[in-house]
Amino acid sequence: MSAVTDAAPIAAPAHPVVQSVRDSLVIAKRNLIRMSRIPEMVIFGLIQPIMFVVLFSYVFGGSMNIGGTTDSSVYRNFLMAGIFAQTVTFATAGAGAGIADDMHKGLIDRFRSLPMARGAVLTGRTLADLVQTALTLFVLAIVALLVGWRTHTSAGEVLAAFGLLLLLGYAFTWVGALIGLSVRTPEAATSGGLIWLFPVTFISNAFVDSSRMTPWLQHVADWNPFSATVQACRKLFGNPGVSPSDAWPMVHPVWASLIWSVLIIVVFRTLAVRKYRSAAA
């Protein structure tokens, strides 16, 4: 006699794109759960941008000349787009430190033993950081309203501005991911993430009118990707902007912001995934 056994059907492998999306969401969920269990990470992330809002609004507000006036309320509306953009970009340092910490503790090696898409580890981490950045931006917007910031456009344009901010933050998070994979310790990732952020955010139109800079510095500021997003947000918020400039990003800030952000994501995601694969080889 011969026994006939029914073998369990073998599930067909998922499409690589589907698997990558699924694995990325799993990693993002893991990081969000970890963040929820360490609330001080979120709290401390909120303190710094709130301090910037209060200090710049009340300490420097009456001394800044925007559009020919030193009215502090005018500067406050001018300022907020820059503070929002600075907040989303400074999240880069945290993203780099988190990835460096995972590398240092050997967590990345454990992920390597699982049948998962290679890029999912980084994508999941950056998506989790994007959620945290969105929460920070929401709280910061409430604080801005409390100190007198106002928008003068439609709800759709305001939401589009916040969308550009989150896109810029997500793009810069990939820069942080590359830094986190390139250093040996979380402390080095934090330092490396902040060193380049200060010139990017301050050599821009975020806090002052770039037309008051020396010509060569104004040219750098006008073509700064950070400046394009700030200018786009001011336009979409209906807030006062910088003096007219012939630079293309200042004439078409929304398109410039989109192009810069997508370009940064494509370039630095490619480099970060390649670095991850070589580090994990």
PDB file of C-alpha atoms in Angstrom:
ATOM      1  CA  MET A   1       0.000   0.000   0.000  1.00  0.00           C
ATOM      2  CA  SER A   2       1.140   3.515  -0.616  1.00  0.00           C
ATOM      3  CA  ALA A   3       0.214   6.424   1.567  1.00  0.00           C
ATOM      4  CA  VAL A   4      -0.733   9.596  -0.159  1.00  0.00           C
ATOM      5  CA  THR A   5       0.011  12.735   1.802  1.00  0.00           C
ATOM      6  CA  ASP A   6      -1.234  16.164   0.877  1.00  0.00           C
ATOM      7  CA  ALA A   7       1.587  18.688   1.016  1.00  0.00           C
ATOM      8  CA  ALA A   8       0.690  22.148   2.197  1.00  0.00           C
ATOM      9  CA  PRO A   9       0.692  24.595  -0.703  1.00  0.00           C
ATOM     10  CA  ILE A  10       3.723  26.833  -0.791  1.00  0.00           C
ATOM     11  CA  ALA A  11       2.819  30.514  -0.878  1.00  0.00           C
ATOM     12  CA  ALA A  12       4.115  32.331  -3.893  1.00  0.00           C
ATOM     13  CA  PRO A  13       6.781  34.893  -3.065  1.00  0.00           C
ATOM     14  CA  ALA A  14       5.500  38.428  -2.833  1.00  0.00           C
ATOM     15  CA  HIS A  15       6.420  40.956  -5.478  1.00  0.00           C
ATOM     16  CA  PRO A  16       9.659  42.723  -4.455  1.00  0.00           C
ATOM     17  CA  VAL A  17       7.923  46.105  -4.271  1.00  0.00           C
ATOM     18  CA  VAL A  18       5.078  44.697  -2.170  1.00  0.00           C
ATOM     19  CA  GLN A  19       7.546  42.981   0.153  1.00  0.00           C
ATOM     20  CA  SER A  20       9.623  46.137   0.480  1.00  0.00           C
ATOM     21  CA  VAL A  21       6.553  48.215   1.402  1.00  0.00           C
ATOM     22  CA  ARG A  22       5.338  45.606   3.877  1.00  0.00           C
ATOM     23  CA  ASP A  23       8.732  45.231   5.537  1.00  0.00           C
ATOM     24  CA  SER A  24       9.197  49.006   5.713  1.00  0.00           C
ATOM     25  CA  LEU A  25       5.848  49.403   7.493  1.00  0.00           C
ATOM     26  CA  VAL A  26       6.799  46.674   9.988  1.00  0.00           C
ATOM     27  CA  ILE A  27      10.069  48.448  10.798  1.00  0.00           C
ATOM     28  CA  ALA A  28       8.272  51.801  11.030  1.00  0.00           C
ATOM     29  CA  LYS A  29       5.773  50.295  13.486  1.00  0.00           C
ATOM     30  CA  ARG A  30       8.626  48.905  15.560  1.00  0.00           C
ATOM     31  CA  ASN A  31      10.280  52.309  15.783  1.00  0.00           C
ATOM     32  CA  LEU A  32       7.017  54.093  16.611  1.00  0.00           C
ATOM     33  CA  ILE A  33       6.344  51.650  19.447  1.00  0.00           C
ATOM     34  CA  ARG A  34       9.862  52.262  20.722  1.00  0.00           C
ATOM     35  CA  MET A  35       9.317  56.032  20.612  1.00  0.00           C
ATOM     36  CA  SER A  36       6.008  55.731  22.494  1.00  0.00           C
ATOM     37  CA  ARG A  37       7.791  53.863  25.277  1.00  0.00           C
ATOM     38  CA  ILE A  38      10.384  56.620  25.595  1.00  0.00           C
ATOM     39  CA  PRO A  39       8.199  59.767  25.750  1.00  0.00           C
ATOM     40  CA  GLU A  40      11.123  61.965  26.741  1.00  0.00           C
ATOM     41  CA  MET A  41      12.413  61.613  23.172  1.00  0.00           C
ATOM     42  CA  VAL A  42       9.296  63.383  21.906  1.00  0.00           C
ATOM     43  CA  ILE A  43       9.190  65.908  24.752  1.00  0.00           C
ATOM     44  CA  PHE A  44      12.799  67.005  24.331  1.00  0.00           C
ATOM     45  CA  GLY A  45      12.249  67.190  20.583  1.00  0.00           C
ATOM     46  CA  LEU A  46       9.479  69.733  21.205  1.00  0.00           C
ATOM     47  CA  ILE A  47      11.333  71.952  23.657  1.00  0.00           C
ATOM     48  CA  GLN A  48      13.988  73.291  21.277  1.00  0.00           C
ATOM     49  CA  PRO A  49      11.677  74.553  18.491  1.00  0.00           C
ATOM     50  CA  ILE A  50       9.331  76.119  21.067  1.00  0.00           C
ATOM     51  CA  MET A  51      12.320  77.956  22.551  1.00  0.00           C
ATOM     52  CA  PHE A  52      13.283  79.209  19.095  1.00  0.00           C
ATOM     53  CA  VAL A  53       9.751  80.521  18.512  1.00  0.00           C
ATOM     54  CA  VAL A  54       9.672  82.426  21.799  1.00  0.00           C
ATOM     55  CA  LEU A  55      13.243  83.746  21.646  1.00  0.00           C
ATOM     56  CA  PHE A  56      13.201  84.897  18.032  1.00  0.00           C
ATOM     57  CA  SER A  57       9.698  86.345  18.307  1.00  0.00           C
ATOM     58  CA  TYR A  58      10.223  88.426  21.416  1.00  0.00           C
ATOM     59  CA  VAL A  59      13.989  88.987  21.597  1.00  0.00           C
ATOM     60  CA  PHE A  60      14.729  89.789  17.928  1.00  0.00           C
ATOM     61  CA  GLY A  61      11.252  90.675  16.705  1.00  0.00           C
ATOM     62  CA  GLY A  62      11.460  94.417  17.330  1.00  0.00           C
ATOM     63  CA  SER A  63      14.885  94.854  15.723  1.00  0.00           C
ATOM     64  CA  MET A  64      14.353  93.100  12.379  1.00  0.00           C
ATOM     65  CA  ASN A  65      13.428  95.186   9.344  1.00  0.00           C
ATOM     66  CA  ILE A  66      11.009  93.270   7.121  1.00  0.00           C
ATOM     67  CA  GLY A  67       9.388  95.095   4.230  1.00  0.00           C
ATOM     68  CA  GLY A  68      10.517  98.468   5.564  1.00  0.00           C
ATOM     69  CA  THR A  69       9.023  98.012   9.029  1.00  0.00           C
ATOM     70  CA  THR A  70      10.321  96.800  12.385  1.00  0.00           C
ATOM     71  CA  ASP A  71       6.869  95.845  13.641  1.00  0.00           C
ATOM     72  CA  SER A  72       7.352  92.691  15.716  1.00  0.00           C
ATOM     73  CA  SER A  73       4.075  91.192  14.486  1.00  0.00           C
ATOM     74  CA  VAL A  74       5.279  91.430  10.875  1.00  0.00           C
ATOM     75  CA  TYR A  75       8.549  89.725  11.744  1.00  0.00           C
ATOM     76  CA  ARG A  76       6.680  87.040  13.687  1.00  0.00           C
ATOM     77  CA  ASN A  77       4.691  86.100  10.595  1.00  0.00           C
ATOM     78  CA  PHE A  78       7.858  86.273   8.491  1.00  0.00           C
ATOM     79  CA  LEU A  79       9.725  84.087  10.981  1.00  0.00           C
ATOM     80  CA  MET A  80       7.403  81.145  11.412  1.00  0.00           C
ATOM     81  CA  ALA A  81       7.999  79.500   8.025  1.00  0.00           C
ATOM     82  CA  GLY A  82      11.714  79.506   8.821  1.00  0.00           C
ATOM     83  CA  ILE A  83      11.168  78.022  12.285  1.00  0.00           C
ATOM     84  CA  PHE A  84       8.937  75.290  10.841  1.00  0.00           C
ATOM     85  CA  ALA A  85      11.551  74.428   8.219  1.00  0.00           C
ATOM     86  CA  GLN A  86      14.365  74.467  10.772  1.00  0.00           C
ATOM     87  CA  THR A  87      12.404  72.100  13.005  1.00  0.00           C
ATOM     88  CA  VAL A  88      11.861  69.472  10.311  1.00  0.00           C
ATOM     89  CA  THR A  89      15.488  69.611   9.180  1.00  0.00           C
ATOM     90  CA  PHE A  90      16.943  69.369  12.681  1.00  0.00           C
ATOM     91  CA  ALA A  91      15.153  66.029  13.010  1.00  0.00           C
ATOM     92  CA  THR A  92      17.947  64.772  10.746  1.00  0.00           C
ATOM     93  CA  ALA A  93      20.368  64.595  13.663  1.00  0.00           C
ATOM     94  CA  GLY A  94      18.013  62.353  15.613  1.00  0.00           C
ATOM     95  CA  ALA A  95      17.515  60.050  12.644  1.00  0.00           C
ATOM     96  CA  GLY A  96      21.254  59.651  12.160  1.00  0.00           C
ATOM     97  CA  ALA A  97      21.836  59.000  15.861  1.00  0.00           C
ATOM     98  CA  GLY A  98      19.065  56.390  15.938  1.00  0.00           C
ATOM     99  CA  ILE A  99      20.473  54.464  12.999  1.00  0.00           C
ATOM    100  CA  ALA A 100      24.010  54.686  14.413  1.00  0.00           C
ATOM    101  CA  ASP A 101      22.688  53.353  17.727  1.00  0.00           C
ATOM    102  CA  ASP A 102      21.034  50.396  15.990  1.00  0.00           C
ATOM    103  CA  MET A 103      24.290  49.664  14.182  1.00  0.00           C
ATOM    104  CA  HIS A 104      26.298  49.979  17.420  1.00  0.00           C
ATOM    105  CA  LYS A 105      23.998  47.564  19.324  1.00  0.00           C
ATOM    106  CA  GLY A 106      24.021  44.985  16.542  1.00  0.00           C
ATOM    107  CA  LEU A 107      20.327  45.356  15.770  1.00  0.00           C
ATOM    108  CA  ILE A 108      21.068  45.782  12.071  1.00  0.00           C
ATOM    109  CA  ASP A 109      22.876  42.441  12.095  1.00  0.00           C
ATOM    110  CA  ARG A 110      19.775  40.782  13.526  1.00  0.00           C
ATOM    111  CA  PHE A 111      17.647  42.309  10.793  1.00  0.00           C
ATOM    112  CA  ARG A 112      20.066  40.877   8.244  1.00  0.00           C
ATOM    113  CA  SER A 113      19.180  37.342   9.335  1.00  0.00           C
ATOM    114  CA  LEU A 114      15.530  37.889   8.445  1.00  0.00           C
ATOM    115  CA  PRO A 115      14.080  37.391   4.943  1.00  0.00           C
ATOM    116  CA  MET A 116      13.312  41.045   4.366  1.00  0.00           C
ATOM    117  CA  ALA A 117      14.076  43.723   1.814  1.00  0.00           C
ATOM    118  CA  ARG A 118      17.426  45.359   2.487  1.00  0.00           C
ATOM    119  CA  GLY A 119      16.217  48.925   2.058  1.00  0.00           C
ATOM    120  CA  ALA A 120      13.243  48.361   4.370  1.00  0.00           C
ATOM    121  CA  VAL A 121      15.303  48.907   7.531  1.00  0.00           C
ATOM    122  CA  LEU A 122      16.220  52.439   6.509  1.00  0.00           C
ATOM    123  CA  THR A 123      12.872  53.257   4.915  1.00  0.00           C
ATOM    124  CA  GLY A 124      10.988  52.121   8.005  1.00  0.00           C
ATOM    125  CA  ARG A 125      13.213  54.181  10.240  1.00  0.00           C
ATOM    126  CA  THR A 126      12.795  57.325   8.148  1.00  0.00           C
ATOM    127  CA  LEU A 127       9.008  56.856   7.997  1.00  0.00           C
ATOM    128  CA  ALA A 128       8.852  56.601  11.795  1.00  0.00           C
ATOM    129  CA  ASP A 129      10.929  59.765  12.086  1.00  0.00           C
ATOM    130  CA  LEU A 130       8.538  61.459   9.651  1.00  0.00           C
ATOM    131  CA  VAL A 131       5.588  60.644  11.940  1.00  0.00           C
ATOM    132  CA  GLN A 132       7.439  62.101  14.917  1.00  0.00           C
ATOM    133  CA  THR A 133       8.311  65.202  12.889  1.00  0.00           C
ATOM    134  CA  ALA A 134       4.656  65.652  11.905  1.00  0.00           C
ATOM    135  CA  LEU A 135       3.651  65.513  15.579  1.00  0.00           C
ATOM    136  CA  THR A 136       6.302  68.074  16.474  1.00  0.00           C
ATOM    137  CA  LEU A 137       5.176  70.337  13.635  1.00  0.00           C
ATOM    138  CA  PHE A 138       1.548  70.128  14.793  1.00  0.00           C
ATOM    139  CA  VAL A 139       2.420  71.171  18.352  1.00  0.00           C
ATOM    140  CA  LEU A 140       4.714  73.914  17.073  1.00  0.00           C
ATOM    141  CA  ALA A 141       1.936  75.332  14.873  1.00  0.00           C
ATOM    142  CA  ILE A 142      -0.306  75.608  17.944  1.00  0.00           C
ATOM    143  CA  VAL A 143       2.441  77.469  19.830  1.00  0.00           C
ATOM    144  CA  ALA A 144       2.931  79.762  16.824  1.00  0.00           C
ATOM    145  CA  LEU A 145      -0.771  80.617  16.808  1.00  0.00           C
ATOM    146  CA  LEU A 146      -0.573  81.425  20.515  1.00  0.00           C
ATOM    147  CA  VAL A 147       2.264  83.931  19.978  1.00  0.00           C
ATOM    148  CA  GLY A 148       0.416  85.696  17.164  1.00  0.00           C
ATOM    149  CA  TRP A 149       1.256  83.883  13.910  1.00  0.00           C
ATOM    150  CA  ARG A 150      -1.556  83.972  11.355  1.00  0.00           C
ATOM    151  CA  THR A 151      -2.141  82.640   7.840  1.00  0.00           C
ATOM    152  CA  HIS A 152      -4.006  84.568   5.140  1.00  0.00           C
ATOM    153  CA  THR A 153      -4.762  81.926   2.522  1.00  0.00           C
ATOM    154  CA  SER A 154      -7.079  78.948   2.093  1.00  0.00           C
ATOM    155  CA  ALA A 155      -6.914  75.778   4.181  1.00  0.00           C
ATOM    156  CA  GLY A 156      -5.717  73.849   1.134  1.00  0.00           C
ATOM    157  CA  GLU A 157      -2.732  76.148   0.636  1.00  0.00           C
ATOM    158  CA  VAL A 158      -1.831  75.946   4.317  1.00  0.00           C
ATOM    159  CA  LEU A 159      -1.938  72.135   4.203  1.00  0.00           C
ATOM    160  CA  ALA A 160       0.169  72.197   1.028  1.00  0.00           C
ATOM    161  CA  ALA A 161       2.777  74.278   2.863  1.00  0.00           C
ATOM    162  CA  PHE A 162       2.964  71.769   5.702  1.00  0.00           C
ATOM    163  CA  GLY A 163       3.198  69.019   3.093  1.00  0.00           C
ATOM    164  CA  LEU A 164       6.267  70.700   1.587  1.00  0.00           C
ATOM    165  CA  LEU A 165       7.777  71.007   5.055  1.00  0.00           C
ATOM    166  CA  LEU A 166       7.307  67.297   5.757  1.00  0.00           C
ATOM    167  CA  LEU A 167       8.718  66.410   2.345  1.00  0.00           C
ATOM    168  CA  LEU A 168      11.823  68.487   3.064  1.00  0.00           C
ATOM    169  CA  GLY A 169      12.144  66.886   6.492  1.00  0.00           C
ATOM    170  CA  TYR A 170      11.853  63.421   4.976  1.00  0.00           C
ATOM    171  CA  ALA A 171      14.461  64.279   2.356  1.00  0.00           C
ATOM    172  CA  PHE A 172      16.943  65.526   4.960  1.00  0.00           C
ATOM    173  CA  THR A 173      16.274  62.441   7.092  1.00  0.00           C
ATOM    174  CA  TRP A 174      17.943  60.394   4.362  1.00  0.00           C
ATOM    175  CA  VAL A 175      21.004  62.606   4.737  1.00  0.00           C
ATOM    176  CA  GLY A 176      20.927  61.744   8.435  1.00  0.00           C
ATOM    177  CA  ALA A 177      20.581  58.044   7.588  1.00  0.00           C
ATOM    178  CA  LEU A 178      23.726  58.185   5.467  1.00  0.00           C
ATOM    179  CA  ILE A 179      25.610  59.951   8.264  1.00  0.00           C
ATOM    180  CA  GLY A 180      24.387  57.410  10.823  1.00  0.00           C
ATOM    181  CA  LEU A 181      25.686  54.555   8.671  1.00  0.00           C
ATOM    182  CA  SER A 182      29.037  56.279   8.126  1.00  0.00           C
ATOM    183  CA  VAL A 183      30.074  56.827  11.768  1.00  0.00           C
ATOM    184  CA  ARG A 184      30.810  54.470  14.644  1.00  0.00           C
ATOM    185  CA  THR A 185      28.829  55.944  17.525  1.00  0.00           C
ATOM    186  CA  PRO A 186      25.489  57.733  18.064  1.00  0.00           C
ATOM    187  CA  GLU A 187      27.370  60.699  19.558  1.00  0.00           C
ATOM    188  CA  ALA A 188      29.367  61.115  16.361  1.00  0.00           C
ATOM    189  CA  ALA A 189      26.164  60.886  14.317  1.00  0.00           C
ATOM    190  CA  THR A 190      24.550  63.650  16.377  1.00  0.00           C
ATOM    191  CA  SER A 191      27.579  65.926  15.980  1.00  0.00           C
ATOM    192  CA  GLY A 192      27.934  65.138  12.296  1.00  0.00           C
ATOM    193  CA  GLY A 193      24.242  65.756  11.752  1.00  0.00           C
ATOM    194  CA  LEU A 194      24.350  69.221  13.302  1.00  0.00           C
ATOM    195  CA  ILE A 195      27.590  70.524  11.787  1.00  0.00           C
ATOM    196  CA  TRP A 196      26.194  70.888   8.271  1.00  0.00           C
ATOM    197  CA  LEU A 197      22.681  71.871   9.397  1.00  0.00           C
ATOM    198  CA  PHE A 198      23.690  75.186  10.935  1.00  0.00           C
ATOM    199  CA  PRO A 199      25.106  76.734   7.739  1.00  0.00           C
ATOM    200  CA  VAL A 200      22.215  75.310   5.693  1.00  0.00           C
ATOM    201  CA  THR A 201      19.582  76.865   7.965  1.00  0.00           C
ATOM    202  CA  PHE A 202      21.301  80.159   8.770  1.00  0.00           C
ATOM    203  CA  ILE A 203      22.706  80.965   5.310  1.00  0.00           C
ATOM    204  CA  SER A 204      19.158  81.232   4.064  1.00  0.00           C
ATOM    205  CA  ASN A 205      16.115  83.464   4.112  1.00  0.00           C
ATOM    206  CA  ALA A 206      14.702  81.765   7.208  1.00  0.00           C
ATOM    207  CA  PHE A 207      15.473  84.469   9.771  1.00  0.00           C
ATOM    208  CA  VAL A 208      16.523  87.518   7.754  1.00  0.00           C
ATOM    209  CA  ASP A 209      15.800  89.006   4.345  1.00  0.00           C
ATOM    210  CA  SER A 210      18.492  87.558   2.057  1.00  0.00           C
ATOM    211  CA  SER A 211      18.563  90.790   0.024  1.00  0.00           C
ATOM    212  CA  ARG A 212      20.411  92.400   2.960  1.00  0.00           C
ATOM    213  CA  MET A 213      23.294  89.932   2.629  1.00  0.00           C
ATOM    214  CA  THR A 214      26.423  90.555   0.571  1.00  0.00           C
ATOM    215  CA  PRO A 215      25.820  89.651  -3.116  1.00  0.00           C
ATOM    216  CA  TRP A 216      27.694  86.352  -3.135  1.00  0.00           C
ATOM    217  CA  LEU A 217      26.085  85.228   0.114  1.00  0.00           C
ATOM    218  CA  GLN A 218      22.642  86.228  -1.150  1.00  0.00           C
ATOM    219  CA  HIS A 219      23.223  84.070  -4.242  1.00  0.00           C
ATOM    220  CA  VAL A 220      24.072  81.090  -2.011  1.00  0.00           C
ATOM    221  CA  ALA A 221      21.022  81.732   0.176  1.00  0.00           C
ATOM    222  CA  ASP A 222      18.648  82.082  -2.788  1.00  0.00           C
ATOM    223  CA  TRP A 223      19.744  78.725  -4.246  1.00  0.00           C
ATOM    224  CA  ASN A 224      19.707  76.954  -0.889  1.00  0.00           C
ATOM    225  CA  PRO A 225      17.079  74.129  -0.954  1.00  0.00           C
ATOM    226  CA  PHE A 226      16.105  75.164   2.553  1.00  0.00           C
ATOM    227  CA  SER A 227      15.382  78.730   1.360  1.00  0.00           C
ATOM    228  CA  ALA A 228      13.142  77.457  -1.435  1.00  0.00           C
ATOM    229  CA  THR A 229      10.899  75.616   1.004  1.00  0.00           C
ATOM    230  CA  VAL A 230      10.800  78.581   3.398  1.00  0.00           C
ATOM    231  CA  GLN A 231       9.843  80.943   0.572  1.00  0.00           C
ATOM    232  CA  ALA A 232       7.231  78.489  -0.718  1.00  0.00           C
ATOM    233  CA  CYS A 233       5.657  78.228   2.725  1.00  0.00           C
ATOM    234  CA  ARG A 234       5.519  82.005   3.124  1.00  0.00           C
ATOM    235  CA  LYS A 235       3.770  82.212  -0.220  1.00  0.00           C
ATOM    236  CA  LEU A 236       1.286  79.474   0.680  1.00  0.00           C
ATOM    237  CA  PHE A 237       0.708  80.884   4.172  1.00  0.00           C
ATOM    238  CA  GLY A 238       0.242  84.411   2.828  1.00  0.00           C
ATOM    239  CA  ASN A 239       2.994  85.665   5.144  1.00  0.00           C
ATOM    240  CA  PRO A 240       5.468  88.450   4.264  1.00  0.00           C
ATOM    241  CA  GLY A 241       8.409  87.199   2.212  1.00  0.00           C
ATOM    242  CA  VAL A 242      11.876  88.367   1.261  1.00  0.00           C
ATOM    243  CA  SER A 243      12.507  91.173  -1.201  1.00  0.00           C
ATOM    244  CA  PRO A 244      12.094  90.215  -4.895  1.00  0.00           C
ATOM    245  CA  SER A 245      14.989  88.227  -6.358  1.00  0.00           C
ATOM    246  CA  ASP A 246      15.765  87.125  -9.904  1.00  0.00           C
ATOM    247  CA  ALA A 247      16.923  83.683  -8.717  1.00  0.00           C
ATOM    248  CA  TRP A 248      14.670  80.965 -10.162  1.00  0.00           C
ATOM    249  CA  PRO A 249      13.998  79.252  -6.787  1.00  0.00           C
ATOM    250  CA  MET A 250      12.742  82.530  -5.338  1.00  0.00           C
ATOM    251  CA  VAL A 251      10.536  83.257  -8.365  1.00  0.00           C
ATOM    252  CA  HIS A 252       9.075  79.698  -8.415  1.00  0.00           C
ATOM    253  CA  PRO A 253       9.551  78.559  -4.816  1.00  0.00           C
ATOM    254  CA  VAL A 254       6.907  75.812  -4.752  1.00  0.00           C
ATOM    255  CA  TRP A 255       8.334  74.034  -7.776  1.00  0.00           C
ATOM    256  CA  ALA A 256      11.876  74.603  -6.529  1.00  0.00           C
ATOM    257  CA  SER A 257      10.993  73.105  -3.157  1.00  0.00           C
ATOM    258  CA  LEU A 258       9.470  70.011  -4.748  1.00  0.00           C
ATOM    259  CA  ILE A 259      12.383  69.504  -7.133  1.00  0.00           C
ATOM    260  CA  TRP A 260      15.036  69.964  -4.441  1.00  0.00           C
ATOM    261  CA  SER A 261      13.310  67.607  -1.990  1.00  0.00           C
ATOM    262  CA  VAL A 262      12.733  64.833  -4.534  1.00  0.00           C
ATOM    263  CA  LEU A 263      16.317  65.159  -5.796  1.00  0.00           C
ATOM    264  CA  ILE A 264      17.719  64.901  -2.257  1.00  0.00           C
ATOM    265  CA  ILE A 265      15.580  61.820  -1.552  1.00  0.00           C
ATOM    266  CA  VAL A 266      16.673  60.056  -4.751  1.00  0.00           C
ATOM    267  CA  VAL A 267      20.375  60.811  -4.286  1.00  0.00           C
ATOM    268  CA  PHE A 268      20.747  60.203  -0.561  1.00  0.00           C
ATOM    269  CA  ARG A 269      18.410  57.208  -0.384  1.00  0.00           C
ATOM    270  CA  THR A 270      20.477  55.561  -3.105  1.00  0.00           C
ATOM    271  CA  LEU A 271      23.715  56.334  -1.250  1.00  0.00           C
ATOM    272  CA  ALA A 272      22.312  55.276   2.142  1.00  0.00           C
ATOM    273  CA  VAL A 273      20.976  51.925   0.878  1.00  0.00           C
ATOM    274  CA  ARG A 274      24.260  51.259  -0.886  1.00  0.00           C
ATOM    275  CA  LYS A 275      26.158  52.112   2.306  1.00  0.00           C
ATOM    276  CA  TYR A 276      23.863  49.855   4.311  1.00  0.00           C
ATOM    277  CA  ARG A 277      24.452  46.929   1.982  1.00  0.00           C
ATOM    278  CA  SER A 278      28.221  47.372   2.058  1.00  0.00           C
ATOM    279  CA  ALA A 279      28.221  47.739   5.849  1.00  0.00           C
ATOM    280  CA  ALA A 280      26.088  44.659   6.266  1.00  0.00           C
ATOM    281  CA  ALA A 281      28.046  42.582   3.762  1.00  0.00           C
TER     282      ALA A 281
END
